CSV table of C-alpha atoms in Angstrom, one decimal:
chain,number,residue,atom,x,y,z
H,1,ASP,CA,0.1,0.0,-0.1
H,2,GLN,CA,1.6,3.2,-1.1
H,3,GLN,CA,1.6,5.8,1.7
H,4,VAL,CA,3.0,8.7,-0.7
H,5,LYS,CA,1.1,9.0,-4.0
H,6,GLN,CA,2.1,11.2,-7.0
H,7,ASN,CA,-0.7,10.4,-9.6
H,8,SER,CA,0.7,12.3,-12.4
H,9,PRO,CA,3.6,10.5,-13.8
H,10,SER,CA,4.5,13.5,-16.2
H,11,LEU,CA,3.7,17.1,-16.6
H,12,SER,CA,4.5,19.5,-19.3
H,13,VAL,CA,4.6,23.2,-18.9
H,14,GLN,CA,5.5,26.3,-21.0
H,15,GLU,CA,8.6,28.2,-19.9
H,16,GLY,CA,7.6,31.0,-17.7
H,17,ARG,CA,4.3,29.5,-16.6
H,18,ILE,CA,3.5,27.9,-13.4
H,19,SER,CA,4.4,24.2,-12.7
H,20,ILE,CA,2.1,22.7,-10.0
H,21,LEU,CA,3.1,19.1,-8.8
H,22,ASN,CA,0.9,17.3,-6.5
H,23,CYS,CA,1.4,14.6,-3.7
H,24,ASP,CA,-1.1,12.7,-1.5
H,25,TYR,CA,-0.4,10.8,1.5
H,26,THR,CA,-2.2,8.4,3.7
H,27,ASN,CA,-0.2,8.0,6.9
H,28,SER,CA,-1.3,10.4,9.6
H,29,MET,CA,1.9,10.1,11.4
H,30,PHE,CA,3.9,11.8,8.8
H,31,ASP,CA,5.0,15.1,10.1
H,32,TYR,CA,7.8,16.4,7.7
H,33,PHE,CA,7.3,16.6,3.9
H,34,LEU,CA,10.2,17.2,1.4
H,35,TRP,CA,10.6,17.6,-2.2
H,36,TYR,CA,13.5,16.2,-4.3
H,37,LYS,CA,14.6,16.7,-7.9
H,38,LYS,CA,16.5,14.4,-9.9
H,39,TYR,CA,18.1,14.6,-13.0
H,40,PRO,CA,19.3,11.5,-15.2
H,41,ALA,CA,22.2,9.5,-13.8
H,42,GLU,CA,22.3,11.7,-10.7
H,43,GLY,CA,21.3,11.2,-7.2
H,44,PRO,CA,18.2,13.1,-5.9
H,45,THR,CA,18.9,16.6,-4.6
H,46,PHE,CA,16.7,18.4,-1.9
H,47,LEU,CA,14.7,21.1,-3.0
H,48,ILE,CA,12.3,22.3,-0.4
H,49,SER,CA,10.6,21.1,2.8
H,50,ILE,CA,7.7,21.6,5.2
H,51,SER,CA,6.8,20.8,8.6
H,52,SER,CA,3.6,19.7,9.5
H,53,ILE,CA,3.0,22.8,11.7
H,54,LYS,CA,3.1,25.0,8.7
H,55,ASP,CA,0.8,25.2,5.7
H,56,LYS,CA,3.2,26.9,3.4
H,57,ASN,CA,6.9,27.4,2.9
H,58,GLU,CA,8.7,29.4,0.0
H,59,ASP,CA,12.1,29.4,-1.3
H,60,GLY,CA,12.6,31.7,-4.3
H,61,ARG,CA,10.5,30.2,-7.2
H,62,PHE,CA,9.6,27.2,-5.2
H,63,THR,CA,6.6,27.1,-2.9
H,64,VAL,CA,5.4,24.1,-1.1
H,65,PHE,CA,1.7,24.1,0.3
H,66,LEU,CA,0.6,21.7,3.0
H,67,ASN,CA,-3.1,20.7,3.4
H,68,LYS,CA,-3.0,18.5,6.5
H,69,SER,CA,-6.9,17.8,6.6
H,70,ALA,CA,-6.7,16.7,2.9
H,71,LYS,CA,-3.3,15.0,3.3
H,72,HIS,CA,-2.2,16.8,0.4
H,73,LEU,CA,0.8,18.8,-0.6
H,74,SER,CA,2.0,20.7,-3.7
H,75,LEU,CA,5.0,22.3,-5.2
H,76,HIS,CA,4.6,25.4,-7.2
H,77,ILE,CA,7.4,26.5,-9.4
H,78,VAL,CA,7.0,30.2,-10.9
H,79,PRO,CA,8.2,30.9,-13.2
H,80,SER,CA,9.1,27.6,-14.9
H,81,GLN,CA,12.5,27.3,-16.5
H,82,PRO,CA,13.8,24.8,-18.9
H,83,GLY,CA,16.3,23.9,-16.3
H,84,ASP,CA,13.6,22.8,-14.0
H,85,SER,CA,12.9,19.9,-16.3
H,86,ALA,CA,13.6,16.8,-14.1
H,87,VAL,CA,11.7,14.1,-12.1
H,88,TYR,CA,10.3,15.4,-8.9
H,89,PHE,CA,9.9,13.2,-5.8
H,90,CYS,CA,7.5,13.9,-3.0
H,91,ALA,CA,8.8,12.3,0.4
H,92,ALA,CA,7.5,12.1,4.0
H,93,SER,CA,8.9,11.2,7.3
H,94,GLU,CA,7.5,10.4,10.7
H,95,PRO,CA,9.0,11.0,14.1
H,96,GLY,CA,11.4,8.2,14.7
H,97,ALA,CA,14.4,7.3,16.9
H,98,GLY,CA,16.9,9.6,15.6
H,99,SER,CA,16.7,9.1,12.0
H,100,TYR,CA,14.6,10.5,9.2
H,101,GLN,CA,13.5,7.6,7.0
H,102,LEU,CA,11.9,9.0,4.0
H,103,THR,CA,8.9,7.3,2.3
H,104,PHE,CA,9.1,8.5,-1.4
H,105,GLY,CA,6.3,8.7,-4.1
H,106,LYS,CA,7.0,7.4,-7.4
H,107,GLY,CA,7.9,10.8,-8.9
H,108,THR,CA,6.4,13.2,-11.6
H,109,LYS,CA,8.5,13.9,-14.6
H,110,LEU,CA,8.4,17.7,-15.2
H,111,SER,CA,9.2,18.9,-18.7
H,112,VAL,CA,9.4,22.7,-19.3
H,113,ILE,CA,9.1,23.5,-22.9
H,114,PRO,CA,11.0,26.7,-24.1
B,1,ASN,CA,33.3,19.2,0.0
B,2,ALA,CA,32.3,15.7,-1.7
B,3,GLY,CA,29.3,15.0,0.3
B,4,VAL,CA,28.1,11.5,-0.1
B,5,THR,CA,30.4,9.3,-2.2
B,6,GLN,CA,29.4,5.8,-3.7
B,7,THR,CA,31.5,3.2,-5.2
B,8,PRO,CA,31.3,1.7,-7.9
B,9,LYS,CA,29.1,3.8,-10.2
B,10,PHE,CA,28.3,0.8,-12.4
B,11,GLN,CA,28.5,-3.1,-12.0
B,12,VAL,CA,27.6,-6.0,-13.7
B,13,LEU,CA,27.2,-9.4,-11.7
B,14,LYS,CA,26.1,-12.9,-12.6
B,15,THR,CA,23.6,-14.4,-10.5
B,16,GLY,CA,24.9,-15.8,-7.5
B,17,GLN,CA,28.0,-13.6,-7.3
B,18,SER,CA,28.4,-11.4,-4.2
B,19,MET,CA,29.5,-7.7,-4.2
B,20,THR,CA,29.8,-4.7,-1.7
B,21,LEU,CA,28.5,-1.3,-2.4
B,22,GLN,CA,30.5,1.4,-0.7
B,23,CYS,CA,29.3,4.6,0.7
B,24,ALA,CA,31.1,7.3,2.7
B,25,GLN,CA,29.9,10.8,3.8
B,26,ASP,CA,32.2,13.7,5.0
B,27,MET,CA,29.2,15.8,6.4
B,28,ASN,CA,29.6,14.3,10.0
B,29,HIS,CA,26.1,13.1,9.6
B,30,ASN,CA,24.8,10.5,12.1
B,31,SER,CA,22.3,8.7,10.0
B,32,MET,CA,22.9,6.8,6.9
B,33,TYR,CA,20.5,5.0,4.3
B,34,TRP,CA,20.5,2.6,1.4
B,35,TYR,CA,17.7,3.0,-1.0
B,36,ARG,CA,17.1,1.4,-4.3
B,37,GLN,CA,15.2,2.6,-7.3
B,38,ASP,CA,13.3,0.8,-10.0
B,39,PRO,CA,11.8,2.0,-13.1
B,40,GLY,CA,8.5,3.7,-12.5
B,41,MET,CA,9.0,3.4,-8.7
B,42,GLY,CA,10.2,5.9,-6.1
B,43,LEU,CA,12.9,5.0,-3.9
B,44,ARG,CA,12.5,2.4,-1.5
B,45,LEU,CA,14.5,2.0,1.8
B,46,ILE,CA,16.5,-1.1,2.3
B,47,TYR,CA,18.5,-0.6,5.4
B,48,TYR,CA,19.2,2.5,7.6
B,49,SER,CA,21.6,3.2,10.3
B,50,ALA,CA,20.3,5.8,12.9
B,51,SER,CA,23.8,6.1,14.4
B,52,GLU,CA,27.1,4.4,14.3
B,53,GLY,CA,26.8,0.9,15.8
B,54,THR,CA,23.3,0.5,14.8
B,55,THR,CA,21.4,-0.8,11.8
B,56,ASP,CA,17.8,-1.5,11.0
B,57,LYS,CA,15.8,-3.0,8.3
B,58,GLY,CA,13.8,-0.7,6.0
B,59,GLU,CA,10.9,-1.7,3.6
B,60,VAL,CA,13.0,-4.0,1.2
B,61,PRO,CA,15.7,-5.8,3.1
B,62,ASN,CA,15.7,-9.3,1.8
B,63,GLY,CA,18.7,-10.4,0.2
B,64,TYR,CA,20.9,-7.5,1.5
B,65,ASN,CA,23.2,-7.0,4.5
B,66,VAL,CA,24.7,-3.8,5.8
B,67,SER,CA,27.8,-2.6,7.8
B,68,ARG,CA,28.1,0.5,9.6
B,69,LEU,CA,31.9,0.6,9.6
B,70,ASN,CA,32.2,3.8,11.5
B,71,LYS,CA,30.6,7.2,11.3
B,72,ARG,CA,31.5,8.0,7.7
B,73,GLU,CA,31.0,4.7,6.0
B,74,PHE,CA,28.0,2.5,5.4
B,75,SER,CA,28.1,-0.7,3.2
B,76,LEU,CA,25.6,-2.7,1.4
B,77,ARG,CA,26.3,-6.4,0.6
B,78,LEU,CA,24.5,-8.7,-1.8
B,79,GLU,CA,25.6,-12.1,-0.7
B,80,SER,CA,23.9,-14.0,-3.6
B,81,ALA,CA,22.9,-11.5,-6.3
B,82,ALA,CA,19.5,-12.3,-8.1
B,83,PRO,CA,18.1,-10.6,-11.3
B,84,SER,CA,15.5,-8.9,-9.1
B,85,GLN,CA,18.4,-6.9,-7.5
B,86,THR,CA,18.8,-5.3,-10.8
B,87,SER,CA,18.4,-1.6,-9.6
B,88,VAL,CA,19.9,1.7,-9.1
B,89,TYR,CA,21.1,2.0,-5.5
B,90,PHE,CA,21.4,5.3,-3.6
B,91,CYS,CA,23.2,5.9,-0.4
B,92,ALA,CA,22.1,8.9,1.7
B,93,SER,CA,22.9,10.6,5.1
B,94,SER,CA,21.2,12.9,7.3
B,95,GLY,CA,21.8,14.7,10.5
B,96,THR,CA,19.9,14.3,13.7
B,97,GLY,CA,18.6,16.5,16.3
B,98,THR,CA,15.6,18.3,17.5
B,99,LEU,CA,15.1,19.8,13.9
B,100,ASN,CA,14.4,17.7,11.0
B,101,THR,CA,17.1,17.7,8.4
B,102,GLU,CA,17.0,16.6,4.8
B,103,ALA,CA,18.8,13.5,3.5
B,104,PHE,CA,21.7,14.2,1.0
B,105,PHE,CA,22.1,11.5,-1.6
B,106,GLY,CA,25.1,10.0,-3.5
B,107,GLN,CA,25.1,9.9,-7.3
B,108,GLY,CA,24.1,6.2,-7.2
B,109,THR,CA,25.2,2.7,-8.4
B,110,ARG,CA,23.7,1.1,-11.4
B,111,LEU,CA,23.7,-2.6,-10.8
B,112,THR,CA,22.7,-5.3,-13.3
B,113,VAL,CA,22.5,-8.8,-12.3
B,114,VAL,CA,22.3,-11.1,-15.3
């Protein structure tokens, strides 16, 4: 049973427009959510995170929104740039014994068209 | 600053062969992790080590063993490789404490078992 779901395998957006990537989760114990970006043949790189005590976190062009009641989070990229083309993974963790094991979604491949 | 370094980057094994994937981090992180990524799947946790001297199973531990050699190094061993273990393996590390910290990933090891 998938605890973190990214229902859109792919997304295409015009350069300069907004990209919205969505993620749903089922585990109520998750308290920390992260987005990772992955280019081919590279490891995932951390993009932005949000704690469950917040509903929004911004970092430059990237904003993550969290709706706890709906168990839903989204990543907004504004404006989208061709270099943003990558696979984006949503991940979540729950309070643990000193480590932060992440549960990942399957990823959404974003293509930003020039 | 190298971050998380994995060796080798590529490996082809025959069914039944054994091998060890090496991982080292230079960020003084307490926790280290091994994930695997399969096509169309997110990253799945194999094993993790919350701190030096401890290791625990993740979501998909069967067929693997790990060793936390010291604070810097965390190795993953396949005792008798099977075609189902063909995957891309990622090592990661993270800090611990009262604040959640993101995991940093290595560049991955692409393993093919024939």
